[in-house]
Tab-separated table of C-alpha atoms in Angstrom:
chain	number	residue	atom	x	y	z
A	1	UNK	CA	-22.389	-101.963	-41.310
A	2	UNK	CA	-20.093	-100.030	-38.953
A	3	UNK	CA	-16.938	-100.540	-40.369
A	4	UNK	CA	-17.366	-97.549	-43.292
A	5	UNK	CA	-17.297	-95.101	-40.683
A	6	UNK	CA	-13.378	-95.915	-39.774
A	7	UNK	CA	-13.216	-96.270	-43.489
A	8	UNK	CA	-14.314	-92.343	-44.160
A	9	UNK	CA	-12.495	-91.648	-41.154
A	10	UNK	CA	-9.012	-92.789	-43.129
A	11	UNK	CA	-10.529	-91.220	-46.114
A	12	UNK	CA	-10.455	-87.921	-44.070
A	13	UNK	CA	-7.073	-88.509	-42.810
A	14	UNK	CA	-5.965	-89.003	-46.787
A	15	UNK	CA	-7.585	-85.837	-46.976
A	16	UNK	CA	-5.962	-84.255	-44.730
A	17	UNK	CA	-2.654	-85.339	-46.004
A	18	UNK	CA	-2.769	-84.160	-48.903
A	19	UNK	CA	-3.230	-80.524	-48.090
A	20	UNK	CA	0.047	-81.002	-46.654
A	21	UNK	CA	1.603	-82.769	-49.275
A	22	UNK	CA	0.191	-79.904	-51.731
A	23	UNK	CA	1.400	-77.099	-49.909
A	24	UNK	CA	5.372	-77.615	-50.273
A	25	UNK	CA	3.850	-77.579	-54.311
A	26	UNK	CA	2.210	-74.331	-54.115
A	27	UNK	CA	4.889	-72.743	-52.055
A	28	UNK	CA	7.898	-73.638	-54.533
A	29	UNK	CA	5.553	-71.951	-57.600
A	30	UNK	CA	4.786	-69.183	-55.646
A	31	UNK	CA	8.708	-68.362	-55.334
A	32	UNK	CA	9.267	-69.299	-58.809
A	33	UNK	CA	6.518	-66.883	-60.235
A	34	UNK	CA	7.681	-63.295	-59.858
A	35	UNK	CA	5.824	-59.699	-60.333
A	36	UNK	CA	7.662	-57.850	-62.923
A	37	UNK	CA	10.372	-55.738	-61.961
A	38	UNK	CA	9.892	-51.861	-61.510
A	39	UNK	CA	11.876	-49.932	-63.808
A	40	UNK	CA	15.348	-48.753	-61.832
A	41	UNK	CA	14.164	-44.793	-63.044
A	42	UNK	CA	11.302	-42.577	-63.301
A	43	UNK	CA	11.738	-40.134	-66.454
A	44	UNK	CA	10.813	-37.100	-66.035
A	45	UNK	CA	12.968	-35.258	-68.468
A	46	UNK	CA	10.576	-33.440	-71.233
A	47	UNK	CA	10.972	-32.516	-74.663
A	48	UNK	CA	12.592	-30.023	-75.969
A	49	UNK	CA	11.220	-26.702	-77.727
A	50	UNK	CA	12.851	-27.721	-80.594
A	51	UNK	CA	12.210	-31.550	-81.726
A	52	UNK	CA	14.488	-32.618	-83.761
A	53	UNK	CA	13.157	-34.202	-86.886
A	54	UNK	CA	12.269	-37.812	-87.514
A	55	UNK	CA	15.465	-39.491	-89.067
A	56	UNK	CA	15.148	-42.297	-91.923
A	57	UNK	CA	15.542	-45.923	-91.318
A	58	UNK	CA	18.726	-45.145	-93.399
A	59	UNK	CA	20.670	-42.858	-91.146
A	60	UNK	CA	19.536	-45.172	-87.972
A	61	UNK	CA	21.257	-48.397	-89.734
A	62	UNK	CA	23.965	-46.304	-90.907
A	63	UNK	CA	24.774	-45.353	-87.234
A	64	UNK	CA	24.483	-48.841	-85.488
A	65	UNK	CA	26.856	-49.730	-87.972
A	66	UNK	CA	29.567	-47.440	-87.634
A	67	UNK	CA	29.248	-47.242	-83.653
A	68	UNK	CA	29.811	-51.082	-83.118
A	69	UNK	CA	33.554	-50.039	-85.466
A	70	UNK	CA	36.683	-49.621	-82.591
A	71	UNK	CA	38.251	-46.613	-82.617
A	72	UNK	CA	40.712	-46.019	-84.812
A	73	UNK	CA	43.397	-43.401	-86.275
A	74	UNK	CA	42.920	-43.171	-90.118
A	75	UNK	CA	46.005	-41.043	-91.520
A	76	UNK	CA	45.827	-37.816	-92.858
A	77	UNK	CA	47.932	-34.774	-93.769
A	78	UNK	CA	45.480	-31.747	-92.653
A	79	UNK	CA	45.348	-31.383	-89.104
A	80	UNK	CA	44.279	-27.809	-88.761
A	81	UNK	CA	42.090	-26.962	-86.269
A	82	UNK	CA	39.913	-23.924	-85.405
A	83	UNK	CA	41.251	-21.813	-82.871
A	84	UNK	CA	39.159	-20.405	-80.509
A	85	UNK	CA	38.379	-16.363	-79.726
A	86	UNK	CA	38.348	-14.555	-77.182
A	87	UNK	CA	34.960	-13.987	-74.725
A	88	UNK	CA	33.994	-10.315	-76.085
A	89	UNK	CA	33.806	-11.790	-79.797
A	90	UNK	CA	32.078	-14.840	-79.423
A	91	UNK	CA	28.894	-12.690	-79.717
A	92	UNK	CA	29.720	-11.341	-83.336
A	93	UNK	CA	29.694	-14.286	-85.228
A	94	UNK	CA	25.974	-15.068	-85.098
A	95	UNK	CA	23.122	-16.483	-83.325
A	96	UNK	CA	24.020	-17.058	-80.078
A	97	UNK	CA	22.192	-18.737	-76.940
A	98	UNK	CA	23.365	-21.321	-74.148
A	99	UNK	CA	22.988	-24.847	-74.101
A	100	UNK	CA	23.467	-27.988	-71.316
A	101	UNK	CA	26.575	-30.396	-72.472
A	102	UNK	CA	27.223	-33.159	-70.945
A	103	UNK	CA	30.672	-35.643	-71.271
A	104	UNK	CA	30.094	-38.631	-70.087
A	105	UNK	CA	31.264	-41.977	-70.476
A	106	UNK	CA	32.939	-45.314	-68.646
A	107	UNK	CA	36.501	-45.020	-68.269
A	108	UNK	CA	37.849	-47.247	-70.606
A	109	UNK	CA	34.919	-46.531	-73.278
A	110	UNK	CA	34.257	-44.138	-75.733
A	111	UNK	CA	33.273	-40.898	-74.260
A	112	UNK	CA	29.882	-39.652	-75.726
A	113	UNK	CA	28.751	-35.822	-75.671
A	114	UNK	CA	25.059	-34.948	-74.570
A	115	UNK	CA	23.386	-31.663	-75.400
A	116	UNK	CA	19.962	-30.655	-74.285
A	117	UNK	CA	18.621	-26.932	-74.161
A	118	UNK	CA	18.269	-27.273	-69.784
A	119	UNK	CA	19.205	-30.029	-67.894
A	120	UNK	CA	15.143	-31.067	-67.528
A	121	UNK	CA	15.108	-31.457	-71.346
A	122	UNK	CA	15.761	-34.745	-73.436
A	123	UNK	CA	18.989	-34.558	-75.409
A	124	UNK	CA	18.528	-32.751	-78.616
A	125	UNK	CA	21.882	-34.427	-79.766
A	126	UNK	CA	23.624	-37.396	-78.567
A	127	UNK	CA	27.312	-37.770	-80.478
A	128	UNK	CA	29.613	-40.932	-79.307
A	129	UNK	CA	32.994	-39.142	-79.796
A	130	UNK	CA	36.139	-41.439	-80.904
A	131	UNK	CA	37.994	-41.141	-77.967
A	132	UNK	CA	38.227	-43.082	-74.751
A	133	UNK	CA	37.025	-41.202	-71.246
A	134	UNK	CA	39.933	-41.751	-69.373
A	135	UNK	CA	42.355	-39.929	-72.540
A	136	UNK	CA	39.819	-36.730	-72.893
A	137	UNK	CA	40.637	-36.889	-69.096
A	138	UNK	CA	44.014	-36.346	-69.748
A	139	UNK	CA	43.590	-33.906	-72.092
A	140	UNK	CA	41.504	-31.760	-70.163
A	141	UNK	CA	44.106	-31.777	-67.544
A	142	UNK	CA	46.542	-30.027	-69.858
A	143	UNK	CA	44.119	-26.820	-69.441
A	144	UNK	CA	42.961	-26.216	-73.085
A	145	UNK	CA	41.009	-28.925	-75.232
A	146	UNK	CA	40.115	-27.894	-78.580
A	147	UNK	CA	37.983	-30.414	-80.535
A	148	UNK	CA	36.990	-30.349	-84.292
A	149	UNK	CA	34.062	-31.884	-85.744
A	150	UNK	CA	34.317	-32.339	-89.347
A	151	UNK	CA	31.782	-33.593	-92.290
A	152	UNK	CA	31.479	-33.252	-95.870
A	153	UNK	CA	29.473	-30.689	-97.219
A	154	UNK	CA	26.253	-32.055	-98.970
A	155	UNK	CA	24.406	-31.004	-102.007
A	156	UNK	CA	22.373	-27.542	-102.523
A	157	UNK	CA	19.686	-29.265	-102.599
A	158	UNK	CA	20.201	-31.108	-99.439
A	159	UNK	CA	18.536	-29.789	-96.199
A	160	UNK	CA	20.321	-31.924	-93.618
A	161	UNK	CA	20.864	-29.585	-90.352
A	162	UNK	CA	24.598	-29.193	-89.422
A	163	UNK	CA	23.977	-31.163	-86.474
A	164	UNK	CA	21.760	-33.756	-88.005
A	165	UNK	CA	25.159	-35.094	-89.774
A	166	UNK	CA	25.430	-38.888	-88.631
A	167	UNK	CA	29.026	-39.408	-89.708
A	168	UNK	CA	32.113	-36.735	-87.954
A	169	UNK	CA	35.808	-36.899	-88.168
A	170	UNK	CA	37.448	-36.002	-85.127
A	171	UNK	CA	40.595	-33.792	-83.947
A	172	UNK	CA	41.627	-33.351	-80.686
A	173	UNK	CA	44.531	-30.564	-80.223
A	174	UNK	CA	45.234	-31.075	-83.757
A	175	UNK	CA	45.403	-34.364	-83.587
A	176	UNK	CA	43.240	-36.715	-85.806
A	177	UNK	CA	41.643	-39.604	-83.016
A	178	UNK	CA	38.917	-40.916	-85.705
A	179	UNK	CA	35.418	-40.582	-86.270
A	180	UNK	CA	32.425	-39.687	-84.360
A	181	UNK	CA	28.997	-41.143	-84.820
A	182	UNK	CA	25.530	-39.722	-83.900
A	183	UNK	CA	22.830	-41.860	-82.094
A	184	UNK	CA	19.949	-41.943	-80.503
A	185	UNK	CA	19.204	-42.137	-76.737
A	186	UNK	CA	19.836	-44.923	-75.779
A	187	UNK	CA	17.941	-46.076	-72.212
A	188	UNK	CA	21.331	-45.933	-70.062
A	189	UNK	CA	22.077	-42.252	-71.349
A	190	UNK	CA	18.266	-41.141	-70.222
A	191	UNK	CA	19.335	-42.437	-67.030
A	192	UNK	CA	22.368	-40.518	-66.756
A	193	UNK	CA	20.672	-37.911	-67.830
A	194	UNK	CA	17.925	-38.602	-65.019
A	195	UNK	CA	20.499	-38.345	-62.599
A	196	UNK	CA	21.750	-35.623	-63.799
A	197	UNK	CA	18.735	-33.428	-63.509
A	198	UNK	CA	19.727	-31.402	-60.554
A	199	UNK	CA	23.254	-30.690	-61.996
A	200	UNK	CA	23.384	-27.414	-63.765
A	201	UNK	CA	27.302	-27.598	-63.362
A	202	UNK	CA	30.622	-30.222	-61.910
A	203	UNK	CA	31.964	-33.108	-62.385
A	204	UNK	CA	32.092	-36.888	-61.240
A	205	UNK	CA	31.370	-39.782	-61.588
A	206	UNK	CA	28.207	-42.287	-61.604
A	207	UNK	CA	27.688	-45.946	-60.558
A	208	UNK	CA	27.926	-47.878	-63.433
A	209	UNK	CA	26.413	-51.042	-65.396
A	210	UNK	CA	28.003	-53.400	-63.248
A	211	UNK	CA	26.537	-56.585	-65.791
A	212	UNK	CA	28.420	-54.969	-68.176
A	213	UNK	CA	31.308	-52.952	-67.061
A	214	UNK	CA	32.136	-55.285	-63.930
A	215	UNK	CA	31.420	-54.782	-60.155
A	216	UNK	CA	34.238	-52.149	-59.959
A	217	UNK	CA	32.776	-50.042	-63.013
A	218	UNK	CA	32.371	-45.872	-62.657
A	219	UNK	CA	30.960	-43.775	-65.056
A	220	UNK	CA	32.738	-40.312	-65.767
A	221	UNK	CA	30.824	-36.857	-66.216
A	222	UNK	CA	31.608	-33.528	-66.525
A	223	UNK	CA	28.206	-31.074	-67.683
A	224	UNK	CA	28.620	-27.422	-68.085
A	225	UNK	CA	26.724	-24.830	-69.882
A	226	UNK	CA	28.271	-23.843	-73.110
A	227	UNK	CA	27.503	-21.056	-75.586
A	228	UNK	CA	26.603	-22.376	-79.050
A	229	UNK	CA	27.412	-19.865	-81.938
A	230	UNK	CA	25.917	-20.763	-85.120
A	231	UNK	CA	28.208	-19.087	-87.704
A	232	UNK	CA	26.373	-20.295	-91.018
A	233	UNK	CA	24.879	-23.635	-91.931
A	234	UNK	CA	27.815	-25.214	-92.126
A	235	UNK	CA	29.938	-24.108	-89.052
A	236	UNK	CA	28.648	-24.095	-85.239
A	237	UNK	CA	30.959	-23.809	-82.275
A	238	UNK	CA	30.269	-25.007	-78.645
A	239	UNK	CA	32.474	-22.711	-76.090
A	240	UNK	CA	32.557	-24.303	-72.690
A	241	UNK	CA	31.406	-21.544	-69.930
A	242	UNK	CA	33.188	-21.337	-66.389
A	243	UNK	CA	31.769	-19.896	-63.477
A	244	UNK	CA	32.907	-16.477	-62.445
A	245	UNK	CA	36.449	-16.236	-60.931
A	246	UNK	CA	37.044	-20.284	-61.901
A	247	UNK	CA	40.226	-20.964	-63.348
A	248	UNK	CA	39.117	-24.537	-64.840
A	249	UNK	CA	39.978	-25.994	-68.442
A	250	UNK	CA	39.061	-24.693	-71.217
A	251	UNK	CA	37.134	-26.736	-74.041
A	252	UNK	CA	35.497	-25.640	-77.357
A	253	UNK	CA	33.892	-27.951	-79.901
A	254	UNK	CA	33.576	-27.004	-83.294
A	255	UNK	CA	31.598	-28.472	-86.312
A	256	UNK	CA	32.855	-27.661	-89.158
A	257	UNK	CA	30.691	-28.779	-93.138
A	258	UNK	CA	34.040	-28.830	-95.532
């Protein structure tokens, strides 16, 4: 009758094994089961006065389609582009009022153009140009960039904003580079634009999407404040604006309804 008690006393050993044999278990889920990730960036960029207006499913597929096309040099004959005017007569061709642009872009991708009303607002237009960051680089080391947006023009009885145009053929200096698509926000230009914030003016760069673009990856900016001059429905100009006494490059952007 005396032997069960060193029986239940191995029975408590086995049960105190197998606490120990459990906890290697437990420990190897608890590293296996993470908490979800924090987002990398708080937005706290807010809307604009002017919201743009919902676009149809259309225009949205019509954009993903074109902006996964390389860039490429169609041929054509006209390569006229707008020349700009001088400061004192920017103010007689219309509405006039200053804006937040932003170039941005890695250095061997396309270069996209941001523009929101103040850098605390969320982009009222986001265009992905068809040129390459590292050639309007180039370009705007020559002093002088002039680049033409150009669209057909659409019916009477068509309402589409200038700006609202989802399809652009580009010239830069006179020179035909391709076409230019307009999208939406995408997450990654938020975050730019996040960063950004502070940065009424200048130029650098950015730490890039190193998954995507490779450890040694830099995103390109440059953000000024340019004066938009809205000429009629179908012609708008953006004229880059230098700080007082600063020799820097010049750039204008024109979109132009033909």
């Amino acid at each position: 009758m005396g032997e069960p008690k060193p029986k239940a006393s191995s029975n408590a050993a086995k049960g105190q094994d197998s606490p120990t044999k459990s906890t290697p278990t437990s420990s190897s889920s608890s590293s296996t089961s993470h908490p979800p990730l924090a987002p990398r960036y708080t937005l706290s960029l807010v809307e604009p006065s002017q919201k743009k207006r919902n676009k149809t499913k259309v225009f949205r597929v019509f954009r993903s389609v074109f902006r996964s096309f390389p860039i490429v040099t169609p041929i054509c004959k006209m390569s006229v582009l707008p020349s700009g005017l001088p400061d004192g007569h920017r103010s007689n061709l219309g509405n006039s009022r200053k804006v937040t642009g932003t170039l941005f872009g890695y250095r061997k991708g396309r270069v996209s153009l941001s523009i929101q009303e103040t850098p605390k607002c969320l982009p009222t237009l986001v265009l992905e140009l068809a040129m390459q960051t590292n050639v309007l680089q180039k370009e705007m080391g020559s002093g002088m960039v002039r680049i033409a947006l150009e669209c057909e023009k659409r019916l009477d009885k068509d309402k589409t904003k200038l700006l609202e145009e989802p399809l652009w053929t580009m010239y830069c200096n006179g020179k035909k580079t391709g076409y230019g698509v307009q999208r939406e926000a995408t997450n990654e230009d938020l975050h730019v634009m996040e960063l950004l914030r502070p940065v009424s003016m200048g130029g650098g760069v950015l730490p890039g999407n190193s998954e995507v673009e490779g450890p040694d990856s830099e995103l390109a900016y440059m953000r000024a404040h340019f004066e938009r001059v809205v000429g009629s429905k179908d012609s708008e100009t953006l004229y880059m604006l230098s700080p007082e006494g600063n020799n820097g490059p010049e750039l204008s952007i024109f979109f132009v309804r033909i």
